[in-house]
């Protein structure tokens, strides 16, 4: 069955064909590890994990490469402002930029596991690939694509007629509308390949280079590492939609200049998660991370379920009530699944219909609707179970491994839960919320469903899904 993917380069759905039979190379821009990931970032990684699962479901062997940006990424896309790693280090009062990078890399990887994501085939850190980035820049220089200023080495975007095609950038309009001082930069779209350290200060992260001591620009790490670990021309490059205009346009410019390719045959982008109608941003300092969901007693996989309910190219507005709805739906699905007997057979017609949906540019909302049709339908329960176990390879909800918790609930916890239930029935929401928080403090989450209220120990669930035990 053909697999259609929406390619941002062509702005169209295209049938996917791998460049090498049965193998897919996929590069995903990883996090800048100067802080925790927020759940918006995690939505992008969930989309990429789902894409990988769909590719595998279609029988492809996927080489999934994710980088860790642990160096020299400036606060603004315009090569201005502060270095994020040094900023993180200062905020942490004492911890070095290297320690900060390690701390948030581990936290990020734990988040991915908690969300049931498959481990990438390969992680690569920018700081482990400085020589490769220097070589890439030197090769661009040899081809005449660079120039120097007092503060660094820049890529000259005027050398490429189709620079910014991915973003359908209007360069003439952009140049005419420029109000900011470009300094020594020749064109607004030119970007740093290498930035010099200040003459009078030492940076925590800096390296010698043919151009002077400093650190690489952000875009060059992805071009250098995707070339090294996939090739100058590979199958799929992914990221969030914010990367289209700058980061990915610049990666393409670098690869075009050096290799004559647009790096990847398909460019896929996930839409943003919105919170209160505003973009959630790490640099705003006030953002929602996965741990806050867990602290409120929400199973991380409920967030995965929530993301499955929206198409990856549509923005998704986050709300606690939507998350609660997802948690309840997931719990119903788990209980249905766990209640069915083993020993059934997969239903081929259902798998076909399910595949048709996921192969239509990852239409997971429709695939999920089919799953509910299966749950409520008339197939023998054992066959439902075998069929759903197979589909869970794409959903990633961990249904086959899930077990209902049958724990004795301590009397005082039950009393709190009963009081909360009474407050809820009486629509005393503040009190109900306060009691829910009190239960969370005691390590219990409350889940309301059509079948009534259920208590679930938080830590156990979080640990069980984090892959740490
Ligand atoms: P960063 O650590 O800022 O480089 O971002 C890591 C990934 O998260 C990138 O693919 C971004 O495009 C993506 N991203 C950032 N903010 C959001 C958001 N609100 N919703 C979805 N993805 C996001
Ligand atoms: Zn990148």
mmCIF file of N, CA and C in Angstrom, residues 299-354:
data_model
loop_
_atom_site.group_PDB
_atom_site.id
_atom_site.type_symbol
_atom_site.label_atom_id
_atom_site.label_comp_id
_atom_site.label_asym_id
_atom_site.label_seq_id
_atom_site.Cartn_x
_atom_site.Cartn_y
_atom_site.Cartn_z
ATOM 1 N N UNK A 299 -0.527 10.176 33.623
ATOM 2 C CA UNK A 299 0.382 9.224 33.000
ATOM 3 C C UNK A 299 0.978 9.867 31.744
ATOM 4 N N UNK A 300 2.313 9.846 31.573
ATOM 5 C CA UNK A 300 2.910 10.456 30.375
ATOM 6 C C UNK A 300 2.291 9.943 29.074
ATOM 7 N N UNK A 301 1.876 8.678 29.085
ATOM 8 C CA UNK A 301 1.308 8.138 27.845
ATOM 9 C C UNK A 301 -0.042 8.768 27.498
ATOM 10 N N UNK A 302 -0.675 9.407 28.480
ATOM 11 C CA UNK A 302 -1.909 10.139 28.169
ATOM 12 C C UNK A 302 -1.566 11.321 27.271
ATOM 13 N N UNK A 303 -0.384 11.919 27.489
ATOM 14 C CA UNK A 303 0.041 13.021 26.607
ATOM 15 C C UNK A 303 0.326 12.488 25.205
ATOM 16 N N UNK A 304 0.910 11.305 25.140
ATOM 17 C CA UNK A 304 1.123 10.692 23.824
ATOM 18 C C UNK A 304 -0.232 10.499 23.120
ATOM 19 N N UNK A 305 -1.194 9.972 23.884
ATOM 20 C CA UNK A 305 -2.530 9.740 23.319
ATOM 21 C C UNK A 305 -3.120 11.056 22.815
ATOM 22 N N UNK A 306 -2.978 12.110 23.625
ATOM 23 C CA UNK A 306 -3.520 13.413 23.223
ATOM 24 C C UNK A 306 -2.913 13.846 21.880
ATOM 25 N N UNK A 307 -1.617 13.671 21.742
ATOM 26 C CA UNK A 307 -0.960 14.079 20.489
ATOM 27 C C UNK A 307 -1.453 13.242 19.307
ATOM 28 N N UNK A 308 -1.800 11.987 19.564
ATOM 29 C CA UNK A 308 -2.302 11.143 18.471
ATOM 30 C C UNK A 308 -3.675 11.619 17.971
ATOM 31 N N UNK A 309 -4.372 12.373 18.804
ATOM 32 C CA UNK A 309 -5.728 12.784 18.409
ATOM 33 C C UNK A 309 -5.714 13.980 17.449
ATOM 34 N N UNK A 310 -4.534 14.586 17.245
ATOM 35 C CA UNK A 310 -4.458 15.722 16.309
ATOM 36 C C UNK A 310 -3.480 15.370 15.193
ATOM 37 N N UNK A 311 -3.788 15.764 13.977
ATOM 38 C CA UNK A 311 -2.861 15.495 12.885
ATOM 39 C C UNK A 311 -1.578 16.292 13.106
ATOM 40 N N UNK A 312 -0.454 15.710 12.762
ATOM 41 C CA UNK A 312 0.827 16.355 13.107
ATOM 42 C C UNK A 312 1.032 17.689 12.405
ATOM 43 N N UNK A 313 0.317 17.943 11.316
ATOM 44 C CA UNK A 313 0.484 19.232 10.630
ATOM 45 C C UNK A 313 -0.544 20.268 11.062
ATOM 46 N N UNK A 314 -1.334 19.901 12.060
ATOM 47 C CA UNK A 314 -2.312 20.862 12.591
ATOM 48 C C UNK A 314 -1.863 21.294 13.986
ATOM 49 N N UNK A 315 -2.009 22.563 14.266
ATOM 50 C CA UNK A 315 -1.651 23.006 15.601
ATOM 51 C C UNK A 315 -2.590 22.373 16.607
ATOM 52 N N UNK A 316 -2.067 22.135 17.774
ATOM 53 C CA UNK A 316 -2.859 21.508 18.835
ATOM 54 C C UNK A 316 -2.820 22.436 20.034
ATOM 55 N N UNK A 317 -4.001 22.754 20.553
ATOM 56 C CA UNK A 317 -4.040 23.617 21.736
ATOM 57 C C UNK A 317 -4.046 22.745 22.973
ATOM 58 N N UNK A 318 -3.123 23.034 23.853
ATOM 59 C CA UNK A 318 -3.069 22.235 25.071
ATOM 60 C C UNK A 318 -4.045 22.776 26.108
ATOM 61 N N UNK A 319 -4.768 21.866 26.749
ATOM 62 C CA UNK A 319 -5.536 22.257 27.933
ATOM 63 C C UNK A 319 -5.552 21.061 28.867
ATOM 64 N N UNK A 320 -5.705 21.367 30.145
ATOM 65 C CA UNK A 320 -5.748 20.266 31.119
ATOM 66 C C UNK A 320 -6.963 19.390 30.894
ATOM 67 N N UNK A 321 -8.061 19.995 30.479
ATOM 68 C CA UNK A 321 -9.264 19.165 30.305
ATOM 69 C C UNK A 321 -9.087 18.226 29.112
ATOM 70 N N UNK A 322 -8.408 18.705 28.049
ATOM 71 C CA UNK A 322 -8.162 17.808 26.913
ATOM 72 C C UNK A 322 -7.244 16.663 27.348
ATOM 73 N N UNK A 323 -6.279 17.004 28.204
ATOM 74 C CA UNK A 323 -5.361 15.961 28.678
ATOM 75 C C UNK A 323 -6.106 14.950 29.547
ATOM 76 N N UNK A 324 -6.995 15.433 30.404
ATOM 77 C CA UNK A 324 -7.791 14.518 31.232
ATOM 78 C C UNK A 324 -8.639 13.607 30.356
ATOM 79 N N UNK A 325 -9.201 14.187 29.295
ATOM 80 C CA UNK A 325 -10.012 13.385 28.363
ATOM 81 C C UNK A 325 -9.162 12.291 27.732
ATOM 82 N N UNK A 326 -7.945 12.649 27.352
ATOM 83 C CA UNK A 326 -7.047 11.661 26.735
ATOM 84 C C UNK A 326 -6.693 10.568 27.739
ATOM 85 N N UNK A 327 -6.470 10.977 28.993
ATOM 86 C CA UNK A 327 -6.112 9.996 30.034
ATOM 87 C C UNK A 327 -7.258 8.998 30.231
ATOM 88 N N UNK A 328 -8.469 9.520 30.211
ATOM 89 C CA UNK A 328 -9.622 8.625 30.393
ATOM 90 C C UNK A 328 -9.777 7.673 29.213
ATOM 91 N N UNK A 329 -9.603 8.210 28.012
ATOM 92 C CA UNK A 329 -9.738 7.360 26.825
ATOM 93 C C UNK A 329 -8.675 6.263 26.852
ATOM 94 N N UNK A 330 -7.450 6.658 27.212
ATOM 95 C CA UNK A 330 -6.366 5.674 27.263
ATOM 96 C C UNK A 330 -6.678 4.592 28.288
ATOM 97 N N UNK A 331 -7.185 5.034 29.418
ATOM 98 C CA UNK A 331 -7.497 4.059 30.479
ATOM 99 C C UNK A 331 -8.592 3.084 30.021
ATOM 100 N N UNK A 332 -9.586 3.596 29.328
ATOM 101 C CA UNK A 332 -10.654 2.720 28.804
ATOM 102 C C UNK A 332 -10.081 1.714 27.817
ATOM 103 N N UNK A 333 -9.186 2.214 26.956
ATOM 104 C CA UNK A 333 -8.590 1.333 25.954
ATOM 105 C C UNK A 333 -7.772 0.235 26.643
ATOM 106 N N UNK A 334 -7.011 0.638 27.648
ATOM 107 C CA UNK A 334 -6.183 -0.339 28.365
ATOM 108 C C UNK A 334 -7.048 -1.414 29.034
ATOM 109 N N UNK A 335 -8.117 -0.955 29.680
ATOM 110 C CA UNK A 335 -8.954 -1.929 30.382
ATOM 111 C C UNK A 335 -9.658 -2.853 29.404
ATOM 112 N N UNK A 336 -10.097 -2.279 28.282
ATOM 113 C CA UNK A 336 -10.742 -3.132 27.274
ATOM 114 C C UNK A 336 -9.745 -4.190 26.809
ATOM 115 N N UNK A 337 -8.553 -3.726 26.475
ATOM 116 C CA UNK A 337 -7.531 -4.625 25.935
ATOM 117 C C UNK A 337 -7.184 -5.716 26.948
ATOM 118 N N UNK A 338 -6.946 -5.286 28.194
ATOM 119 C CA UNK A 338 -6.518 -6.242 29.221
ATOM 120 C C UNK A 338 -7.623 -7.255 29.533
ATOM 121 N N UNK A 339 -8.870 -6.871 29.268
ATOM 122 C CA UNK A 339 -9.978 -7.771 29.579
ATOM 123 C C UNK A 339 -10.219 -8.832 28.505
ATOM 124 N N UNK A 340 -9.608 -8.702 27.362
ATOM 125 C CA UNK A 340 -9.835 -9.663 26.283
ATOM 126 C C UNK A 340 -8.914 -10.874 26.419
ATOM 127 N N UNK A 341 -9.389 -12.024 25.968
ATOM 128 C CA UNK A 341 -8.534 -13.225 26.065
ATOM 129 C C UNK A 341 -7.454 -13.253 24.974
ATOM 130 N N UNK A 342 -6.390 -13.975 25.253
ATOM 131 C CA UNK A 342 -5.324 -14.152 24.259
ATOM 132 C C UNK A 342 -5.740 -15.222 23.243
ATOM 133 N N UNK A 343 -4.854 -15.442 22.300
ATOM 134 C CA UNK A 343 -5.037 -16.579 21.384
ATOM 135 C C UNK A 343 -5.819 -16.267 20.129
ATOM 136 N N UNK A 344 -6.110 -14.989 19.876
ATOM 137 C CA UNK A 344 -6.880 -14.651 18.675
ATOM 138 C C UNK A 344 -5.990 -14.450 17.457
ATOM 139 N N UNK A 345 -6.639 -14.086 16.350
ATOM 140 C CA UNK A 345 -5.894 -13.827 15.110
ATOM 141 C C UNK A 345 -6.130 -12.402 14.655
ATOM 142 N N UNK A 346 -5.121 -11.861 14.005
ATOM 143 C CA UNK A 346 -5.260 -10.503 13.472
ATOM 144 C C UNK A 346 -6.323 -10.452 12.390
ATOM 145 N N UNK A 347 -7.051 -9.382 12.381
ATOM 146 C CA UNK A 347 -8.061 -9.205 11.345
ATOM 147 C C UNK A 347 -7.435 -8.431 10.175
ATOM 148 N N UNK A 348 -7.255 -9.117 9.067
ATOM 149 C CA UNK A 348 -6.508 -8.521 7.944
ATOM 150 C C UNK A 348 -7.232 -7.305 7.370
ATOM 151 N N UNK A 349 -8.568 -7.361 7.315
ATOM 152 C CA UNK A 349 -9.313 -6.226 6.739
ATOM 153 C C UNK A 349 -9.116 -4.980 7.600
ATOM 154 N N UNK A 350 -9.125 -5.195 8.920
ATOM 155 C CA UNK A 350 -8.911 -4.039 9.798
ATOM 156 C C UNK A 350 -7.499 -3.474 9.623
ATOM 157 N N UNK A 351 -6.517 -4.361 9.584
ATOM 158 C CA UNK A 351 -5.120 -3.895 9.444
ATOM 159 C C UNK A 351 -4.978 -3.113 8.140
ATOM 160 N N UNK A 352 -5.638 -3.555 7.093
ATOM 161 C CA UNK A 352 -5.593 -2.839 5.807
ATOM 162 C C UNK A 352 -6.160 -1.429 5.952
ATOM 163 N N UNK A 353 -7.322 -1.350 6.592
ATOM 164 C CA UNK A 353 -7.970 -0.032 6.751
ATOM 165 C C UNK A 353 -7.097 0.881 7.619
ATOM 166 N N UNK A 354 -6.549 0.305 8.662
ATOM 167 C CA UNK A 354 -5.667 1.066 9.574
ATOM 168 C C UNK A 354 -4.436 1.563 8.805
#
